Amino acid sequence: PYNVLDVYTTYAANALLGGAGRAYARVRLWPSTVYPLGRVAYLKPERGGNASITVRGILGLEPFETQALFNSSLIRGRLLEKYDYYACLLTDTQARALGVDVGDAIDFYGMKLLVVGILSSQALGQVRDLDDLAVTPLDPRTIPQYAVAQTQDIAYPLSYDDVLIIPSALALDLGGSVWSVAVYLNVPPTERETLASLLAKTFEVPVYAGAPAGVKSFSRIVTWSLLGWELVAVLLTIGCLNIVITFMAAVRERTRDIMVYSALGLPPRG
């Protein structure tokens, strides 16, 4: 419900960056099935059995991003690759609950997804974005438009054990939306802030940039503030109001004179 990006944003960002970096879309999708506790989807082993788990969100990532984010969290198997489509990554908690391993398949909305890798739930707890939040979709129970009974006032990301990780192409085809774009730069740290500011002004969205001194946030409003441009609108408004008030006061003060001149047949201009 808060989406302002789409897949074409990555194309525009890549064109803007040129050879300075590359942008990757992150796709989120919430299950369409609504139960008393909110939106959930069931995962089951494809071979059958009574084992099943629920997930509250689907995260679609491009192969490069899985390598960048989860390389240190991989327990066995591999991460997503270029031609993966009906594939998924599970946490060790999910795999244990389902009784599946690398090479097995799970059933997701009638689709057969191949488990290509198992990730450590504990290690995933340390995987955070530059805004210090997990890269997972928001918990639908904290979103007014999706929540059956909202449990929190602030929307917060799901834990990785409540999320199914699939290729971004599949997530988009299932109706997912781009909720953020990750940009990986190959320029010196001194140039990152310039590019971050350019992206913020171009797309009018908040941009976080990693720097040796820490993480910095950029937005069009902040950029205008730093340049002093935000004062222009205020000054123009004040100036226009002063002009209007001055003319209204002048007319009001001379209303009696205008009426006398009009009664004598003199034109308003004298």
PDB file of N, CA, C and O in Angstrom, residues 54-104:
ATOM      1  N   THR A  54       3.522 -21.895   7.829  1.00  0.00           N
ATOM      2  CA  THR A  54       2.921 -20.700   7.234  1.00  0.00           C
ATOM      3  C   THR A  54       3.973 -19.601   7.099  1.00  0.00           C
ATOM      4  O   THR A  54       4.903 -19.512   7.905  1.00  0.00           O
ATOM      5  N   VAL A  55       3.830 -18.787   6.077  1.00  0.00           N
ATOM      6  CA  VAL A  55       4.657 -17.595   5.901  1.00  0.00           C
ATOM      7  C   VAL A  55       3.720 -16.406   5.732  1.00  0.00           C
ATOM      8  O   VAL A  55       2.608 -16.547   5.222  1.00  0.00           O
ATOM      9  N   ARG A  56       4.166 -15.259   6.167  1.00  0.00           N
ATOM     10  CA  ARG A  56       3.344 -14.047   6.106  1.00  0.00           C
ATOM     11  C   ARG A  56       3.803 -13.078   5.029  1.00  0.00           C
ATOM     12  O   ARG A  56       3.167 -12.052   4.805  1.00  0.00           O
ATOM     13  N   GLY A  57       4.909 -13.391   4.367  1.00  0.00           N
ATOM     14  CA  GLY A  57       5.396 -12.514   3.318  1.00  0.00           C
ATOM     15  C   GLY A  57       6.310 -13.256   2.368  1.00  0.00           C
ATOM     16  O   GLY A  57       6.899 -14.281   2.719  1.00  0.00           O
ATOM     17  N   ILE A  58       6.425 -12.742   1.147  1.00  0.00           N
ATOM     18  CA  ILE A  58       7.305 -13.312   0.128  1.00  0.00           C
ATOM     19  C   ILE A  58       8.278 -12.222  -0.292  1.00  0.00           C
ATOM     20  O   ILE A  58       7.867 -11.097  -0.584  1.00  0.00           O
ATOM     21  N   LEU A  59       9.553 -12.571  -0.310  1.00  0.00           N
ATOM     22  CA  LEU A  59      10.606 -11.631  -0.691  1.00  0.00           C
ATOM     23  C   LEU A  59      11.232 -12.085  -1.997  1.00  0.00           C
ATOM     24  O   LEU A  59      11.761 -13.202  -2.080  1.00  0.00           O
ATOM     25  N   GLY A  60      11.156 -11.238  -3.014  1.00  0.00           N
ATOM     26  CA  GLY A  60      11.753 -11.537  -4.306  1.00  0.00           C
ATOM     27  C   GLY A  60      13.049 -10.769  -4.490  1.00  0.00           C
ATOM     28  O   GLY A  60      13.062  -9.538  -4.393  1.00  0.00           O
ATOM     29  N   LEU A  61      14.128 -11.494  -4.724  1.00  0.00           N
ATOM     30  CA  LEU A  61      15.444 -10.879  -4.889  1.00  0.00           C
ATOM     31  C   LEU A  61      16.103 -11.348  -6.181  1.00  0.00           C
ATOM     32  O   LEU A  61      15.829 -12.446  -6.667  1.00  0.00           O
ATOM     33  N   GLU A  62      16.970 -10.509  -6.712  1.00  0.00           N
ATOM     34  CA  GLU A  62      17.770 -10.898  -7.859  1.00  0.00           C
ATOM     35  C   GLU A  62      18.988 -11.682  -7.378  1.00  0.00           C
ATOM     36  O   GLU A  62      19.430 -11.525  -6.231  1.00  0.00           O
ATOM     37  N   PRO A  63      19.544 -12.551  -8.237  1.00  0.00           N
ATOM     38  CA  PRO A  63      20.654 -13.412  -7.820  1.00  0.00           C
ATOM     39  C   PRO A  63      21.820 -12.659  -7.189  1.00  0.00           C
ATOM     40  O   PRO A  63      22.368 -13.099  -6.179  1.00  0.00           O
ATOM     41  N   PHE A  64      22.207 -11.520  -7.753  1.00  0.00           N
ATOM     42  CA  PHE A  64      23.332 -10.780  -7.195  1.00  0.00           C
ATOM     43  C   PHE A  64      23.071 -10.368  -5.756  1.00  0.00           C
ATOM     44  O   PHE A  64      23.971 -10.416  -4.916  1.00  0.00           O
ATOM     45  N   GLU A  65      21.840  -9.981  -5.474  1.00  0.00           N
ATOM     46  CA  GLU A  65      21.505  -9.556  -4.111  1.00  0.00           C
ATOM     47  C   GLU A  65      21.568 -10.706  -3.120  1.00  0.00           C
ATOM     48  O   GLU A  65      21.968 -10.520  -1.974  1.00  0.00           O
ATOM     49  N   THR A  66      21.161 -11.898  -3.537  1.00  0.00           N
ATOM     50  CA  THR A  66      21.256 -13.031  -2.612  1.00  0.00           C
ATOM     51  C   THR A  66      22.713 -13.325  -2.272  1.00  0.00           C
ATOM     52  O   THR A  66      23.024 -13.703  -1.145  1.00  0.00           O
ATOM     53  N   GLN A  67      23.590 -13.139  -3.259  1.00  0.00           N
ATOM     54  CA  GLN A  67      25.018 -13.338  -2.993  1.00  0.00           C
ATOM     55  C   GLN A  67      25.543 -12.277  -2.036  1.00  0.00           C
ATOM     56  O   GLN A  67      26.306 -12.564  -1.113  1.00  0.00           O
ATOM     57  N   ALA A  68      25.123 -11.039  -2.239  1.00  0.00           N
ATOM     58  CA  ALA A  68      25.615  -9.932  -1.410  1.00  0.00           C
ATOM     59  C   ALA A  68      25.073  -9.992   0.014  1.00  0.00           C
ATOM     60  O   ALA A  68      25.775  -9.656   0.969  1.00  0.00           O
ATOM     61  N   LEU A  69      23.825 -10.437   0.158  1.00  0.00           N
ATOM     62  CA  LEU A  69      23.190 -10.410   1.476  1.00  0.00           C
ATOM     63  C   LEU A  69      23.384 -11.692   2.276  1.00  0.00           C
ATOM     64  O   LEU A  69      23.587 -11.646   3.495  1.00  0.00           O
ATOM     65  N   PHE A  70      23.307 -12.841   1.608  1.00  0.00           N
ATOM     66  CA  PHE A  70      23.199 -14.110   2.328  1.00  0.00           C
ATOM     67  C   PHE A  70      24.405 -15.028   2.192  1.00  0.00           C
ATOM     68  O   PHE A  70      24.338 -16.182   2.628  1.00  0.00           O
ATOM     69  N   ASN A  71      25.471 -14.565   1.596  1.00  0.00           N
ATOM     70  CA  ASN A  71      26.615 -15.450   1.385  1.00  0.00           C
ATOM     71  C   ASN A  71      27.147 -16.017   2.701  1.00  0.00           C
ATOM     72  O   ASN A  71      27.492 -17.201   2.780  1.00  0.00           O
ATOM     73  N   SER A  72      27.187 -15.191   3.736  1.00  0.00           N
ATOM     74  CA  SER A  72      27.704 -15.652   5.025  1.00  0.00           C
ATOM     75  C   SER A  72      26.661 -16.423   5.826  1.00  0.00           C
ATOM     76  O   SER A  72      26.989 -17.015   6.858  1.00  0.00           O
ATOM     77  N   SER A  73      25.417 -16.425   5.374  1.00  0.00           N
ATOM     78  CA  SER A  73      24.344 -17.121   6.091  1.00  0.00           C
ATOM     79  C   SER A  73      24.040 -18.496   5.500  1.00  0.00           C
ATOM     80  O   SER A  73      23.252 -19.250   6.066  1.00  0.00           O
ATOM     81  N   LEU A  74      24.657 -18.811   4.363  1.00  0.00           N
ATOM     82  CA  LEU A  74      24.371 -20.065   3.679  1.00  0.00           C
ATOM     83  C   LEU A  74      24.972 -21.243   4.444  1.00  0.00           C
ATOM     84  O   LEU A  74      26.167 -21.270   4.712  1.00  0.00           O
ATOM     85  N   ILE A  75      24.129 -22.211   4.775  1.00  0.00           N
ATOM     86  CA  ILE A  75      24.583 -23.420   5.479  1.00  0.00           C
ATOM     87  C   ILE A  75      24.949 -24.499   4.478  1.00  0.00           C
ATOM     88  O   ILE A  75      26.018 -25.115   4.544  1.00  0.00           O
ATOM     89  N   ARG A  76      24.067 -24.749   3.529  1.00  0.00           N
ATOM     90  CA  ARG A  76      24.331 -25.760   2.500  1.00  0.00           C
ATOM     91  C   ARG A  76      23.526 -25.415   1.251  1.00  0.00           C
ATOM     92  O   ARG A  76      22.565 -24.656   1.302  1.00  0.00           O
ATOM     93  N   GLY A  77      23.943 -26.021   0.149  1.00  0.00           N
ATOM     94  CA  GLY A  77      23.311 -25.709  -1.117  1.00  0.00           C
ATOM     95  C   GLY A  77      23.958 -24.495  -1.763  1.00  0.00           C
ATOM     96  O   GLY A  77      25.152 -24.245  -1.590  1.00  0.00           O
ATOM     97  N   ARG A  78      23.167 -23.729  -2.467  1.00  0.00           N
ATOM     98  CA  ARG A  78      23.658 -22.535  -3.146  1.00  0.00           C
ATOM     99  C   ARG A  78      22.621 -21.434  -3.047  1.00  0.00           C
ATOM    100  O   ARG A  78      21.494 -21.647  -2.580  1.00  0.00           O
ATOM    101  N   LEU A  79      23.004 -20.256  -3.501  1.00  0.00           N
ATOM    102  CA  LEU A  79      22.081 -19.126  -3.543  1.00  0.00           C
ATOM    103  C   LEU A  79      21.450 -19.047  -4.937  1.00  0.00           C
ATOM    104  O   LEU A  79      21.763 -19.846  -5.817  1.00  0.00           O
ATOM    105  N   LEU A  80      20.562 -18.111  -5.127  1.00  0.00           N
ATOM    106  CA  LEU A  80      19.872 -18.013  -6.407  1.00  0.00           C
ATOM    107  C   LEU A  80      20.833 -17.660  -7.529  1.00  0.00           C
ATOM    108  O   LEU A  80      21.782 -16.900  -7.334  1.00  0.00           O
ATOM    109  N   GLU A  81      20.568 -18.218  -8.702  1.00  0.00           N
ATOM    110  CA  GLU A  81      21.382 -17.953  -9.877  1.00  0.00           C
ATOM    111  C   GLU A  81      20.531 -17.350 -10.984  1.00  0.00           C
ATOM    112  O   GLU A  81      19.301 -17.279 -10.876  1.00  0.00           O
ATOM    113  N   LYS A  82      21.190 -16.954 -12.054  1.00  0.00           N
ATOM    114  CA  LYS A  82      20.558 -16.157 -13.103  1.00  0.00           C
ATOM    115  C   LYS A  82      19.307 -16.798 -13.678  1.00  0.00           C
ATOM    116  O   LYS A  82      18.294 -16.119 -13.887  1.00  0.00           O
ATOM    117  N   TYR A  83      19.327 -18.080 -13.950  1.00  0.00           N
ATOM    118  CA  TYR A  83      18.215 -18.712 -14.652  1.00  0.00           C
ATOM    119  C   TYR A  83      17.241 -19.419 -13.707  1.00  0.00           C
ATOM    120  O   TYR A  83      16.363 -20.155 -14.169  1.00  0.00           O
ATOM    121  N   ASP A  84      17.368 -19.203 -12.410  1.00  0.00           N
ATOM    122  CA  ASP A  84      16.408 -19.771 -11.462  1.00  0.00           C
ATOM    123  C   ASP A  84      15.067 -19.054 -11.589  1.00  0.00           C
ATOM    124  O   ASP A  84      15.006 -17.827 -11.701  1.00  0.00           O
ATOM    125  N   TYR A  85      13.996 -19.823 -11.571  1.00  0.00           N
ATOM    126  CA  TYR A  85      12.647 -19.238 -11.583  1.00  0.00           C
ATOM    127  C   TYR A  85      11.781 -19.931 -10.537  1.00  0.00           C
ATOM    128  O   TYR A  85      11.392 -19.312  -9.540  1.00  0.00           O
ATOM    129  N   TYR A  86      11.501 -21.210 -10.723  1.00  0.00           N
ATOM    130  CA  TYR A  86      10.757 -21.966  -9.714  1.00  0.00           C
ATOM    131  C   TYR A  86      11.743 -22.499  -8.675  1.00  0.00           C
ATOM    132  O   TYR A  86      11.995 -23.707  -8.588  1.00  0.00           O
ATOM    133  N   ALA A  87      12.295 -21.591  -7.899  1.00  0.00           N
ATOM    134  CA  ALA A  87      13.299 -21.942  -6.893  1.00  0.00           C
ATOM    135  C   ALA A  87      13.044 -21.119  -5.644  1.00  0.00           C
ATOM    136  O   ALA A  87      12.341 -20.104  -5.676  1.00  0.00           O
ATOM    137  N   CYS A  88      13.619 -21.548  -4.534  1.00  0.00           N
ATOM    138  CA  CYS A  88      13.439 -20.810  -3.288  1.00  0.00           C
ATOM    139  C   CYS A  88      14.588 -21.080  -2.337  1.00  0.00           C
ATOM    140  O   CYS A  88      15.347 -22.053  -2.496  1.00  0.00           O
ATOM    141  N   LEU A  89      14.721 -20.207  -1.360  1.00  0.00           N
ATOM    142  CA  LEU A  89      15.661 -20.366  -0.261  1.00  0.00           C
ATOM    143  C   LEU A  89      14.853 -20.488   1.024  1.00  0.00           C
ATOM    144  O   LEU A  89      13.893 -19.738   1.221  1.00  0.00           O
ATOM    145  N   LEU A  90      15.236 -21.421   1.881  1.00  0.00           N
ATOM    146  CA  LEU A  90      14.563 -21.608   3.161  1.00  0.00           C
ATOM    147  C   LEU A  90      15.539 -21.376   4.299  1.00  0.00           C
ATOM    148  O   LEU A  90      16.750 -21.563   4.140  1.00  0.00           O
ATOM    149  N   THR A  91      15.011 -20.976   5.445  1.00  0.00           N
ATOM    150  CA  THR A  91      15.844 -20.923   6.645  1.00  0.00           C
ATOM    151  C   THR A  91      15.951 -22.345   7.201  1.00  0.00           C
ATOM    152  O   THR A  91      15.135 -23.220   6.880  1.00  0.00           O
ATOM    153  N   ASP A  92      16.953 -22.582   8.053  1.00  0.00           N
ATOM    154  CA  ASP A  92      17.092 -23.921   8.637  1.00  0.00           C
ATOM    155  C   ASP A  92      15.890 -24.265   9.511  1.00  0.00           C
ATOM    156  O   ASP A  92      15.495 -25.430   9.613  1.00  0.00           O
ATOM    157  N   THR A  93      15.283 -23.251  10.122  1.00  0.00           N
ATOM    158  CA  THR A  93      14.075 -23.486  10.924  1.00  0.00           C
ATOM    159  C   THR A  93      12.923 -23.959  10.044  1.00  0.00           C
ATOM    160  O   THR A  93      12.197 -24.900  10.387  1.00  0.00           O
ATOM    161  N   GLN A  94      12.733 -23.321   8.900  1.00  0.00           N
ATOM    162  CA  GLN A  94      11.675 -23.724   7.979  1.00  0.00           C
ATOM    163  C   GLN A  94      11.924 -25.124   7.418  1.00  0.00           C
ATOM    164  O   GLN A  94      11.009 -25.952   7.347  1.00  0.00           O
ATOM    165  N   ALA A  95      13.178 -25.374   7.015  1.00  0.00           N
ATOM    166  CA  ALA A  95      13.509 -26.678   6.432  1.00  0.00           C
ATOM    167  C   ALA A  95      13.305 -27.804   7.439  1.00  0.00           C
ATOM    168  O   ALA A  95      12.798 -28.879   7.097  1.00  0.00           O
ATOM    169  N   ARG A  96      13.660 -27.550   8.675  1.00  0.00           N
ATOM    170  CA  ARG A  96      13.509 -28.569   9.720  1.00  0.00           C
ATOM    171  C   ARG A  96      12.027 -28.847   9.984  1.00  0.00           C
ATOM    172  O   ARG A  96      11.623 -29.999  10.166  1.00  0.00           O
ATOM    173  N   ALA A  97      11.220 -27.802  10.011  1.00  0.00           N
ATOM    174  CA  ALA A  97       9.794 -27.982  10.256  1.00  0.00           C
ATOM    175  C   ALA A  97       9.112 -28.736   9.114  1.00  0.00           C
ATOM    176  O   ALA A  97       8.170 -29.504   9.333  1.00  0.00           O
ATOM    177  N   LEU A  98       9.587 -28.523   7.885  1.00  0.00           N
ATOM    178  CA  LEU A  98       8.994 -29.189   6.728  1.00  0.00           C
ATOM    179  C   LEU A  98       9.609 -30.566   6.475  1.00  0.00           C
ATOM    180  O   LEU A  98       9.044 -31.364   5.713  1.00  0.00           O
ATOM    181  N   GLY A  99      10.784 -30.805   7.050  1.00  0.00           N
ATOM    182  CA  GLY A  99      11.476 -32.063   6.800  1.00  0.00           C
ATOM    183  C   GLY A  99      12.052 -32.143   5.402  1.00  0.00           C
ATOM    184  O   GLY A  99      12.075 -33.220   4.789  1.00  0.00           O
ATOM    185  N   VAL A 100      12.529 -31.020   4.883  1.00  0.00           N
ATOM    186  CA  VAL A 100      13.092 -30.989   3.526  1.00  0.00           C
ATOM    187  C   VAL A 100      14.535 -30.531   3.584  1.00  0.00           C
ATOM    188  O   VAL A 100      15.001 -29.986   4.590  1.00  0.00           O
ATOM    189  N   ASP A 101      15.239 -30.760   2.472  1.00  0.00           N
ATOM    190  CA  ASP A 101      16.632 -30.346   2.378  1.00  0.00           C
ATOM    191  C   ASP A 101      16.883 -29.856   0.961  1.00  0.00           C
ATOM    192  O   ASP A 101      15.968 -29.833   0.119  1.00  0.00           O
ATOM    193  N   VAL A 102      18.119 -29.478   0.683  1.00  0.00           N
ATOM    194  CA  VAL A 102      18.490 -29.006  -0.653  1.00  0.00           C
ATOM    195  C   VAL A 102      18.176 -30.089  -1.678  1.00  0.00           C
ATOM    196  O   VAL A 102      18.498 -31.264  -1.487  1.00  0.00           O
ATOM    197  N   GLY A 103      17.545 -29.707  -2.768  1.00  0.00           N
ATOM    198  CA  GLY A 103      17.171 -30.655  -3.808  1.00  0.00           C
ATOM    199  C   GLY A 103      15.744 -31.129  -3.707  1.00  0.00           C
ATOM    200  O   GLY A 103      15.190 -31.664  -4.679  1.00  0.00           O
ATOM    201  N   ASP A 104      15.116 -30.941  -2.544  1.00  0.00           N
ATOM    202  CA  ASP A 104      13.707 -31.296  -2.399  1.00  0.00           C
ATOM    203  C   ASP A 104      12.833 -30.168  -2.963  1.00  0.00           C
ATOM    204  O   ASP A 104      13.309 -29.066  -3.245  1.00  0.00           O
TER     205      ASP A 104
END
